[in-house]
Coordinates of C-alpha atoms and ligand atoms in Angstrom, one line a residue:
M1 CA -0.4 0.1 0.0
T2 CA 1.1 3.6 -0.9
T3 CA 1.9 6.1 2.3
Q4 CA -0.2 8.8 1.8
V5 CA 1.4 12.1 2.3
K6 CA -0.6 14.8 4.4
K7 CA 2.0 17.1 5.8
I8 CA 5.3 18.0 4.0
C9 CA 7.6 20.2 5.5
C10 CA 10.8 21.6 3.4
L11 CA 13.6 22.6 5.2
G12 CA 15.0 26.1 3.5
A13 CA 12.9 28.5 2.2
G14 CA 14.9 30.0 -0.5
Y15 CA 14.9 30.5 -4.0
V16 CA 13.7 26.7 -4.2
G17 CA 12.1 26.1 -1.0
G18 CA 10.0 29.2 -1.2
P19 CA 8.4 28.9 -4.7
T20 CA 8.6 24.8 -4.8
C21 CA 6.6 23.9 -1.5
A22 CA 4.4 27.0 -2.0
V23 CA 3.3 25.6 -5.6
I24 CA 2.5 22.0 -3.7
A25 CA 0.3 24.1 -1.2
Y26 CA -1.6 26.0 -4.4
K27 CA -2.2 22.1 -6.4
C28 CA -2.5 20.3 -3.5
H29 CA -5.2 21.6 -0.9
D30 CA -5.2 18.0 1.3
I31 CA -1.4 18.6 2.1
D32 CA -0.3 21.2 5.1
V33 CA 2.9 22.3 3.9
T34 CA 4.8 24.3 6.3
I35 CA 8.3 25.6 5.1
V36 CA 11.3 26.4 7.8
D37 CA 14.1 28.4 7.7
L38 CA 16.9 29.3 10.5
N39 CA 16.6 32.7 9.0
E40 CA 14.4 34.6 11.1
A41 CA 14.5 37.6 8.4
R42 CA 13.4 35.7 5.7
I43 CA 10.9 33.7 7.4
A44 CA 9.3 37.0 8.4
A45 CA 9.5 38.3 4.9
W46 CA 7.4 35.2 3.9
N47 CA 5.1 36.0 6.1
S48 CA 4.7 39.4 4.8
D49 CA 2.9 41.7 2.0
N50 CA 6.8 41.9 0.4
L51 CA 8.1 38.4 -0.4
P52 CA 11.9 37.7 0.2
I53 CA 12.3 37.0 -3.7
Y54 CA 11.0 38.6 -7.1
E55 CA 9.3 35.9 -8.7
P56 CA 6.7 36.8 -11.5
G57 CA 3.4 34.8 -10.2
L58 CA 4.9 34.1 -7.1
D59 CA 2.6 36.5 -4.8
K60 CA -0.3 35.6 -6.3
I61 CA -0.1 31.8 -4.8
V62 CA 1.5 32.7 -1.6
F63 CA -1.3 35.0 -0.6
E64 CA -3.8 32.4 -1.8
R65 CA -2.7 29.6 0.1
R66 CA -0.6 31.2 3.0
G67 CA -2.6 30.7 6.9
K68 CA -4.9 27.9 5.1
N69 CA -2.3 25.2 4.1
L70 CA 1.0 27.0 3.7
F71 CA 2.9 27.9 6.4
F72 CA 6.2 29.7 6.8
T73 CA 7.8 29.4 10.2
T74 CA 11.4 29.3 12.0
Q75 CA 10.3 26.3 14.5
V76 CA 11.9 23.6 12.9
E77 CA 12.0 21.1 15.4
Q78 CA 7.6 21.0 15.5
A79 CA 7.3 20.9 12.1
V80 CA 9.4 18.3 11.3
I81 CA 8.3 16.3 14.2
E82 CA 4.6 16.8 12.4
A83 CA 5.3 16.1 8.7
D84 CA 5.5 12.6 6.8
L85 CA 7.8 13.8 4.2
I86 CA 10.6 16.3 4.2
F87 CA 12.0 18.3 1.8
V88 CA 15.7 19.5 2.4
S89 CA 16.5 22.6 0.2
V90 CA 19.5 23.8 1.9
N91 CA 22.1 26.2 0.1
T92 CA 25.0 24.0 -1.0
P93 CA 27.7 26.5 -2.5
T94 CA 31.1 25.7 -3.6
K95 CA 33.8 25.0 -0.8
K96 CA 35.9 27.8 0.2
S97 CA 38.4 26.2 1.8
G98 CA 39.7 22.7 3.4
L99 CA 39.6 19.6 0.8
G100 CA 37.8 20.4 -3.2
A101 CA 37.9 23.9 -2.4
G102 CA 36.9 26.2 -5.4
F103 CA 35.0 22.8 -6.8
A104 CA 33.7 20.5 -4.6
A105 CA 29.8 21.6 -2.6
D106 CA 30.0 22.3 0.4
L107 CA 27.5 19.6 2.3
A108 CA 27.7 21.2 5.7
Y109 CA 23.9 22.7 5.6
V110 CA 22.6 19.3 3.8
E111 CA 24.4 17.5 6.9
S112 CA 22.9 19.5 9.8
A113 CA 19.3 19.6 7.9
T114 CA 19.7 15.6 7.9
R115 CA 21.2 15.6 11.6
Q116 CA 18.3 17.9 12.7
I117 CA 15.9 15.6 11.1
A118 CA 17.2 12.8 12.9
N119 CA 17.7 14.2 16.2
V120 CA 14.3 15.4 16.6
A121 CA 11.8 12.8 14.5
K122 CA 9.3 10.6 16.5
S123 CA 8.0 8.8 13.7
S124 CA 8.7 7.3 10.6
K125 CA 9.4 10.1 7.6
I126 CA 10.4 9.7 3.7
V127 CA 13.2 12.3 3.2
V128 CA 13.8 14.3 0.0
E129 CA 17.0 15.9 -1.1
K130 CA 16.0 18.4 -3.1
S131 CA 18.9 20.7 -3.0
T132 CA 21.3 19.9 -5.8
V133 CA 24.1 17.6 -4.4
P134 CA 26.7 15.6 -5.5
C135 CA 26.2 12.0 -6.8
R136 CA 25.9 9.5 -3.8
T137 CA 25.2 12.4 -1.0
A138 CA 22.0 10.7 -0.6
E139 CA 24.1 7.6 0.5
S140 CA 25.2 9.6 3.5
M141 CA 22.2 11.2 4.7
R142 CA 20.7 7.6 4.8
T143 CA 23.8 6.5 6.8
I144 CA 23.0 9.4 9.5
L145 CA 19.0 8.9 9.4
E146 CA 19.5 5.4 9.6
A147 CA 21.8 5.2 12.6
N148 CA 19.2 7.0 14.5
S149 CA 16.3 5.1 13.0
N150 CA 14.8 2.1 15.3
E151 CA 12.0 -0.7 14.9
N152 CA 9.4 2.2 15.6
I153 CA 11.1 4.7 13.1
R154 CA 12.1 4.1 9.6
F155 CA 13.5 6.6 7.2
D156 CA 13.3 6.9 3.1
I157 CA 15.4 8.9 1.0
L158 CA 14.4 10.2 -2.0
S159 CA 16.2 12.0 -4.6
N160 CA 13.8 15.0 -6.5
P161 CA 16.3 17.7 -8.3
E162 CA 14.4 21.0 -9.0
F163 CA 14.7 22.1 -12.5
L164 CA 12.8 25.6 -12.1
A165 CA 14.8 29.0 -13.2
E166 CA 14.8 32.0 -12.1
G167 CA 12.2 34.3 -13.4
T168 CA 10.2 31.4 -14.6
A169 CA 9.5 29.6 -11.5
I170 CA 6.2 29.5 -11.3
N171 CA 5.6 28.5 -14.9
D172 CA 8.5 25.9 -14.7
L173 CA 6.9 24.3 -11.3
L174 CA 3.3 24.7 -12.8
S175 CA 4.1 22.9 -16.0
P176 CA 7.5 21.1 -15.9
D177 CA 9.0 19.9 -18.5
R178 CA 9.6 16.1 -16.2
V179 CA 9.8 15.8 -12.5
L180 CA 12.5 13.8 -11.5
I181 CA 12.1 11.2 -8.8
G182 CA 15.0 8.9 -7.4
G183 CA 14.6 5.9 -4.8
L184 CA 16.5 2.5 -3.8
Q185 CA 15.1 0.3 -5.8
T186 CA 13.8 -2.2 -2.5
P187 CA 10.5 -2.4 -2.0
E188 CA 10.2 0.1 0.6
G189 CA 12.3 2.8 -1.6
I190 CA 9.8 2.1 -4.6
R191 CA 7.0 2.8 -2.3
A192 CA 8.5 6.0 -0.7
Q193 CA 8.9 6.8 -4.7
Q194 CA 5.2 6.9 -5.0
A195 CA 4.1 8.6 -2.5
L196 CA 6.0 11.0 -3.9
V197 CA 4.9 10.7 -7.2
E198 CA 1.2 11.0 -6.0
V199 CA 1.6 14.4 -4.5
Y200 CA 3.1 15.6 -8.2
A201 CA 0.6 13.8 -9.8
H202 CA -2.1 16.3 -8.4
W203 CA -1.0 18.6 -11.2
V204 CA 1.7 17.1 -13.6
P205 CA 0.3 14.5 -15.8
T206 CA 2.1 11.0 -14.8
D207 CA 4.1 10.9 -18.4
R208 CA 5.9 13.6 -16.8
I209 CA 7.3 12.5 -13.5
I210 CA 10.3 9.6 -14.3
T211 CA 11.9 7.8 -11.4
T212 CA 14.7 6.3 -11.8
N213 CA 17.5 5.0 -9.1
L214 CA 18.7 7.1 -6.7
W215 CA 22.3 7.9 -8.0
S216 CA 20.7 8.1 -11.7
S217 CA 18.2 11.2 -9.9
E218 CA 21.5 12.9 -8.5
L219 CA 23.8 12.9 -11.6
S220 CA 21.1 14.2 -13.9
K221 CA 20.5 17.2 -11.9
L222 CA 24.3 18.0 -12.8
A223 CA 24.2 16.6 -16.1
A224 CA 21.1 18.9 -17.2
N225 CA 22.8 21.7 -15.4
A226 CA 26.2 21.2 -17.1
L227 CA 24.6 20.5 -20.7
L228 CA 22.7 23.9 -20.7
A229 CA 25.9 25.7 -19.7
Q230 CA 28.0 24.1 -21.9
R231 CA 25.4 25.4 -24.8
I232 CA 25.8 28.9 -23.8
S233 CA 29.4 28.7 -23.8
S234 CA 29.3 27.1 -27.2
I235 CA 27.3 29.9 -28.4
N236 CA 29.9 32.5 -26.9
A237 CA 32.8 30.5 -28.2
L238 CA 31.2 31.0 -31.5
S239 CA 30.2 34.9 -30.8
A240 CA 34.1 35.3 -30.6
I241 CA 34.7 33.9 -34.0
C242 CA 31.5 36.2 -35.6
E243 CA 33.3 39.5 -34.0
A244 CA 36.6 38.4 -35.9
T245 CA 35.0 37.6 -39.0
G246 CA 31.7 39.3 -40.3
A247 CA 29.2 36.5 -39.1
D248 CA 26.5 37.7 -36.8
I249 CA 25.6 35.4 -33.7
D250 CA 22.2 35.8 -33.8
E251 CA 22.0 34.4 -37.5
V252 CA 23.9 31.6 -36.9
A253 CA 21.9 30.6 -33.9
Y254 CA 19.4 30.6 -35.4
A255 CA 20.4 28.9 -38.8
C256 CA 21.7 26.1 -36.3
G257 CA 18.7 25.8 -33.9
R258 CA 16.5 25.3 -36.9
D259 CA 18.2 22.1 -37.1
T260 CA 15.3 20.3 -34.7
R261 CA 18.4 17.8 -33.5
I262 CA 19.8 21.4 -32.2
G263 CA 17.0 23.3 -31.2
P264 CA 16.7 26.7 -30.6
K265 CA 16.8 26.7 -26.9
F266 CA 19.6 28.7 -24.8
L267 CA 21.7 29.5 -27.9
K268 CA 21.6 33.1 -27.0
A269 CA 25.2 34.9 -26.4
S270 CA 25.6 36.8 -24.0
V271 CA 28.4 38.3 -22.0
G272 CA 28.4 35.1 -19.7
F273 CA 26.3 32.8 -18.0
G274 CA 25.8 33.9 -14.3
G275 CA 23.3 32.5 -11.4
S276 CA 23.8 30.7 -8.3
C277 CA 24.1 27.2 -10.5
F278 CA 25.5 26.5 -12.8
Q279 CA 29.4 27.6 -12.3
K280 CA 28.7 26.0 -8.8
D281 CA 27.5 22.4 -10.2
I282 CA 29.7 22.2 -13.6
L283 CA 32.7 23.0 -11.0
N284 CA 31.1 20.1 -8.3
L285 CA 31.2 17.6 -11.8
V286 CA 34.5 18.7 -12.4
Y287 CA 35.4 17.5 -8.7
L288 CA 33.4 14.4 -8.8
S289 CA 35.3 13.2 -12.8
E290 CA 38.5 14.1 -10.6
Q291 CA 37.7 11.9 -7.8
L292 CA 36.9 9.0 -10.0
N293 CA 40.4 9.4 -11.9
L294 CA 38.7 10.9 -15.0
P295 CA 41.3 13.9 -15.7
E296 CA 40.0 13.9 -19.2
V297 CA 36.6 14.6 -18.3
A298 CA 37.5 16.6 -15.8
A299 CA 39.4 19.3 -18.1
Y300 CA 35.9 18.9 -20.4
W301 CA 33.9 20.3 -18.0
K302 CA 36.0 23.0 -16.5
Q303 CA 36.5 24.4 -19.9
V304 CA 32.6 25.3 -19.9
V305 CA 33.7 27.7 -16.9
D306 CA 36.9 28.9 -18.1
L307 CA 35.0 29.7 -21.7
N308 CA 32.8 31.7 -19.3
D309 CA 35.2 33.9 -17.8
Y310 CA 37.2 34.5 -20.9
Q311 CA 33.8 35.5 -22.5
K312 CA 33.4 38.5 -19.7
K313 CA 37.1 39.4 -19.9
R314 CA 37.0 39.6 -22.9
F315 CA 33.5 41.9 -23.4
V316 CA 35.7 44.2 -20.7
S317 CA 38.8 44.4 -23.1
R318 CA 36.6 45.2 -26.2
I319 CA 35.1 47.7 -23.9
I320 CA 38.4 49.3 -22.7
K321 CA 39.7 49.1 -26.4
T322 CA 37.1 50.9 -27.6
L323 CA 37.2 53.5 -25.5
F324 CA 40.5 54.8 -26.9
N325 CA 42.2 52.4 -24.9
T326 CA 41.5 54.2 -21.3
I327 CA 38.4 54.4 -18.7
T328 CA 40.2 55.9 -15.8
N329 CA 37.6 58.5 -14.4
K330 CA 35.0 57.8 -17.4
K331 CA 31.5 57.6 -16.4
I332 CA 29.9 53.8 -17.4
A333 CA 26.2 53.2 -17.3
V334 CA 26.0 49.5 -16.4
L335 CA 22.2 48.6 -17.2
G336 CA 21.3 45.4 -15.0
F337 CA 22.7 43.9 -12.3
A338 CA 20.9 40.7 -11.8
F339 CA 22.4 37.9 -13.5
K340 CA 19.1 37.3 -15.8
K341 CA 16.0 39.3 -16.2
D342 CA 12.8 38.7 -14.1
T343 CA 14.8 38.3 -11.4
G344 CA 16.3 40.5 -8.0
D345 CA 19.2 37.2 -7.4
T346 CA 22.5 38.7 -8.1
R347 CA 24.7 35.4 -7.5
E348 CA 27.3 35.1 -9.8
S349 CA 25.6 37.7 -12.2
A350 CA 28.0 38.8 -14.9
A351 CA 27.6 42.5 -13.9
I352 CA 29.7 41.9 -11.2
A353 CA 32.3 41.1 -13.0
L354 CA 32.2 43.4 -15.3
C355 CA 32.0 46.1 -12.9
K356 CA 34.9 45.0 -10.5
D357 CA 37.0 44.9 -13.8
F358 CA 35.6 48.9 -14.2
I359 CA 36.5 50.1 -11.0
Q360 CA 40.2 48.5 -11.1
E361 CA 40.5 50.3 -14.2
N362 CA 39.6 53.8 -12.2
A363 CA 36.3 54.2 -14.3
K364 CA 33.2 55.8 -12.4
V365 CA 30.4 53.5 -12.7
R366 CA 26.5 53.9 -12.4
I367 CA 24.9 51.3 -12.1
Y368 CA 20.4 50.8 -12.4
D369 CA 18.8 47.5 -12.2
P370 CA 15.3 47.5 -11.5
K371 CA 15.0 44.7 -9.1
V372 CA 18.1 45.0 -7.3
S373 CA 18.7 47.1 -4.2
T374 CA 21.4 49.6 -3.5
E375 CA 22.6 47.5 -0.3
Q376 CA 23.0 43.7 -2.4
I377 CA 24.9 45.7 -5.2
F378 CA 27.8 47.2 -2.6
M379 CA 27.8 43.7 -0.6
D380 CA 28.5 42.2 -4.4
L381 CA 31.0 44.8 -5.4
S382 CA 33.1 44.6 -1.9
T383 CA 35.5 42.9 -0.8
P384 CA 34.9 40.1 1.9
G385 CA 36.7 40.7 4.9
V386 CA 37.9 44.0 3.7
D387 CA 36.3 47.3 4.8
N388 CA 36.2 49.3 1.2
L389 CA 33.2 50.4 1.5
D390 CA 33.9 54.3 1.3
A391 CA 36.5 53.6 -1.7
L392 CA 33.6 52.1 -3.3
K393 CA 31.4 54.2 -2.9
K394 CA 33.9 57.3 -4.7
R395 CA 33.8 55.0 -7.4
V396 CA 30.5 53.1 -7.9
T397 CA 26.6 55.3 -7.6
I398 CA 23.1 53.5 -8.1
A399 CA 20.7 55.1 -9.9
K400 CA 16.9 54.9 -9.7
T401 CA 16.4 54.9 -13.1
A402 CA 17.8 54.1 -16.8
Y403 CA 17.9 57.4 -17.6
E404 CA 19.8 58.4 -14.6
A405 CA 22.4 56.2 -15.0
S406 CA 23.4 57.4 -18.5
E407 CA 23.7 60.9 -17.8
D408 CA 27.1 62.4 -18.6
A409 CA 27.8 58.6 -19.1
D410 CA 30.7 57.9 -22.0
A411 CA 29.1 54.5 -22.5
I412 CA 26.4 52.5 -21.5
V413 CA 26.7 48.6 -21.0
I414 CA 23.9 46.4 -21.4
A415 CA 24.5 43.6 -18.1
T416 CA 21.4 42.0 -18.0
E417 CA 18.0 41.7 -20.4
W418 CA 15.5 43.4 -19.0
D419 CA 12.4 44.2 -21.6
E420 CA 12.5 47.7 -20.5
F421 CA 15.7 48.7 -21.8
K422 CA 14.6 47.6 -24.8
E423 CA 11.7 50.6 -24.6
L424 CA 14.0 53.4 -23.4
D425 CA 13.6 56.7 -25.3
F426 CA 17.2 56.4 -26.7
P427 CA 17.3 59.9 -28.6
K428 CA 16.9 61.7 -25.2
I429 CA 19.4 59.7 -23.4
Y430 CA 21.9 60.3 -26.6
E431 CA 21.9 64.1 -25.9
K432 CA 22.7 63.8 -22.2
M433 CA 25.1 61.9 -22.7
H434 CA 29.1 62.5 -23.6
K435 CA 30.1 62.1 -27.4
P436 CA 30.7 60.2 -28.8
A437 CA 28.3 58.0 -27.2
F438 CA 28.9 54.2 -26.6
I439 CA 26.6 51.3 -26.3
F440 CA 27.8 47.9 -25.8
D441 CA 25.4 45.5 -25.9
G442 CA 26.0 42.5 -23.8
R443 CA 22.6 40.5 -24.2
L444 CA 22.1 41.5 -27.9
I445 CA 18.9 43.0 -27.2
L446 CA 18.9 46.5 -28.6
D447 CA 18.3 47.7 -32.2
A448 CA 21.7 48.3 -33.2
E449 CA 20.8 50.3 -36.8
N450 CA 18.3 52.4 -34.9
L451 CA 20.8 53.4 -32.5
R452 CA 23.7 54.0 -35.1
N453 CA 21.0 56.5 -36.7
I454 CA 20.4 58.4 -33.5
G455 CA 24.3 58.6 -33.6
F456 CA 25.4 56.2 -31.3
R457 CA 28.6 54.0 -31.7
V458 CA 27.2 50.5 -30.8
H459 CA 29.2 47.5 -30.0
T460 CA 27.4 43.8 -29.6
I461 CA 28.5 40.9 -28.9
G462 CA 28.8 38.6 -31.3
R463 CA 28.8 41.4 -34.3
E464 CA 31.8 42.7 -35.8
D465 CA 32.8 46.3 -35.0
R466 CA 31.2 48.7 -37.7
D467 CA 33.0 52.0 -36.4
F468 CA 36.4 52.5 -37.7
Y469 CA 37.6 55.5 -35.2
Ligands
NAI501 N1 18.4 29.0 -7.3 C1 17.7 28.3 -8.1 O1 17.2 28.1 -8.8 C2 18.4 26.7 -7.9 C3 18.7 25.8 -6.9 N2 19.2 24.7 -6.6 C4 19.5 24.4 -5.4 O2 18.2 24.0 -4.7 C5 19.6 24.3 -3.6 C6 18.9 25.4 -2.5 O3 19.1 26.6 -3.7 P1 18.6 28.1 -3.0 O4 17.1 27.9 -2.4 O5 18.7 28.8 -4.4 O6 19.4 28.7 -1.9 P2 19.3 30.0 -0.9 O7 20.3 30.1 -0.2 O8 17.9 30.6 -1.9 O9 18.0 28.8 0.3 C7 18.7 28.2 1.3 C8 17.7 28.2 2.3 O10 18.0 27.4 3.6 C9 18.2 27.7 4.7 N3 19.1 27.1 5.4 C10 20.2 26.9 5.7 N4 20.4 25.1 6.6 C11 18.8 24.9 7.1 C12 18.4 24.4 8.1 N5 19.3 23.7 8.4 N6 17.6 24.3 8.1 C13 16.2 25.3 7.7 N7 16.9 26.1 6.9 C14 18.1 25.8 6.6 C15 19.1 29.1 4.7 O11 19.2 30.1 5.8 C16 18.6 29.8 3.2 O12 17.4 30.8 3.7 C17 20.9 24.5 -3.6 O13 21.4 23.0 -3.6 C18 20.6 24.8 -5.1 O14 21.8 24.3 -6.0 C19 18.1 23.8 -7.6 C20 17.1 24.5 -9.0 C21 17.3 26.0 -8.8
UGA502 O1 20.1 24.6 -11.2 C1 19.4 26.1 -11.0 O2 19.8 26.6 -10.1 C2 18.7 26.0 -12.5 O3 19.9 26.6 -13.4 C3 19.5 27.3 -14.2 O4 17.9 28.1 -14.2 P1 18.7 29.6 -13.4 O5 20.1 29.8 -13.4 O6 17.8 30.4 -12.9 O7 18.5 30.5 -15.3 P2 18.5 30.2 -16.7 O8 17.7 30.9 -17.5 O9 19.3 28.9 -16.8 O10 19.9 31.4 -16.7 C4 21.1 31.2 -16.5 C5 22.5 31.8 -17.4 O11 22.3 31.4 -18.5 C6 22.0 33.0 -19.1 N1 22.0 32.3 -20.5 C7 20.7 31.7 -20.4 C8 20.0 31.2 -21.9 C9 21.2 31.6 -23.2 O12 20.8 31.2 -24.1 N2 21.9 32.3 -23.1 C10 22.3 33.0 -21.9 O13 23.7 33.5 -21.8 C11 21.4 33.7 -18.5 O14 21.4 34.8 -18.8 C12 21.7 33.7 -17.1 O15 22.8 34.5 -16.9 C13 18.3 25.9 -15.3 O16 17.9 26.7 -16.7 C14 17.7 25.5 -14.3 O17 17.2 24.5 -15.1 C15 18.4 25.1 -13.2 O18 17.0 24.5 -12.5

């Protein structure tokens, strides 16, 4: 007989735990969902009118179910005791020190969440690994949990990686391409897997719910992110060839993407991919490959990250070279700071790397992003452990609009593809800029011909420079 899930607890109220479990509550009125976090401010925000993360469509879902079958609390213990299924959706950042530093995932939060469950559980639980973790982490979780189980309590571990992308999270969750659930292929493991299948089956067609063994599920998550990031690095590598030859990267991407075997998605050249996961997960795969004594495989995946770093550096070099080989004290308006549009998340955003380089070159940087706070921008640009905020504020200012950012600027740099940047009144902007007025489009969103007609000197990723000075 299948276990019927009635109460779910989610450890971690972040970008994944919050939206994922809010959607479960929205779609499964017969299940109580409690999302817990150690971070009191984050929980307070989830309980307020001003949710801690910006995600289109999230407010509606949270406001509709909060207080009915969706709860946010810091009372971890109580929520764990009551739940029959627990998602572990805590952060798994790249290790900063020790063994595997710079590559391996830091599993300290996963382990401490697992121990918390083991310490307080008074009845059997299905424990679901939602965080992205290295292959065989479920085994470590099982060892910890089993050491604390007895004939009255058993723990079944599942892997259910999340594939949502920020900015489209709610859509991705409401109609996922697939849901992946890995479990031990024992009668108990299969029963636990089935219990989670039934939760998703409230709204996901069953042919989109894939069940596999635990290790395939864990590896598939790293593999999916690696394959996606690899496509971006491939198109960005080609963008460098386009700039040198006169080919146009959008035309190349379109022509290639029309081949149904290649497909059109994820072929947009850019100043480089960002986000909390692509780099982290590939480095994790690199580390795994090295641990498995597969150095060629490790080097292959590492190159995806190296190319991404190269793309950011290449863009900065092009800007400096175009601005007559110096940007000292020049005003650069950076439009966009989030790692992609429709999110306020800045983790690993390409804009951070660009701005740091501009600051190094003694430029004056003026940043505008519709969703990122001033505090966040200064936090991202300051060096941890170094009190350089005052020095930073002499070089960096934050603008309230794209117009304010561009006033008196020597150059505009498009770092994030926010839709509003396409709609700007460029003649008005041009008027107020230093001349010659430059635009560097790192996202291929602007109509370069139109801008040239206004008088701008336009440089676009993946297109040859047409102005010669
Ligand atoms: N951000 C994204 O778009 C995606 C992230 N992932 C993965 O999901 C996992 C979580 O990512 P995010 O939600 O972005 O991280 P996040 O940093 O936004 O949220 C994690 C939360 O867990 C909390 N936490 C840590 N230990 C805890 C504990 N013992 N008990 C309760 N709360 C605890 C932290 O305070 C934090 O609020 C990571 O492994 C990530 O790789 C997977 C798919 C998409
Ligand atoms: O594991 C994760 O965290 C998630 O990582 C990515 O989602 P996310 O990072 O939120 O956003 P993406 O849309 O994948 O964009 C990542 C970066 O690549 C860039 N990108 C994306 C697509 C493209 O064609 N070109 C390009 O430069 C984006 O601007 C952004 O900086 C994956 O798309 C999700 O499936 C996955 O769940």
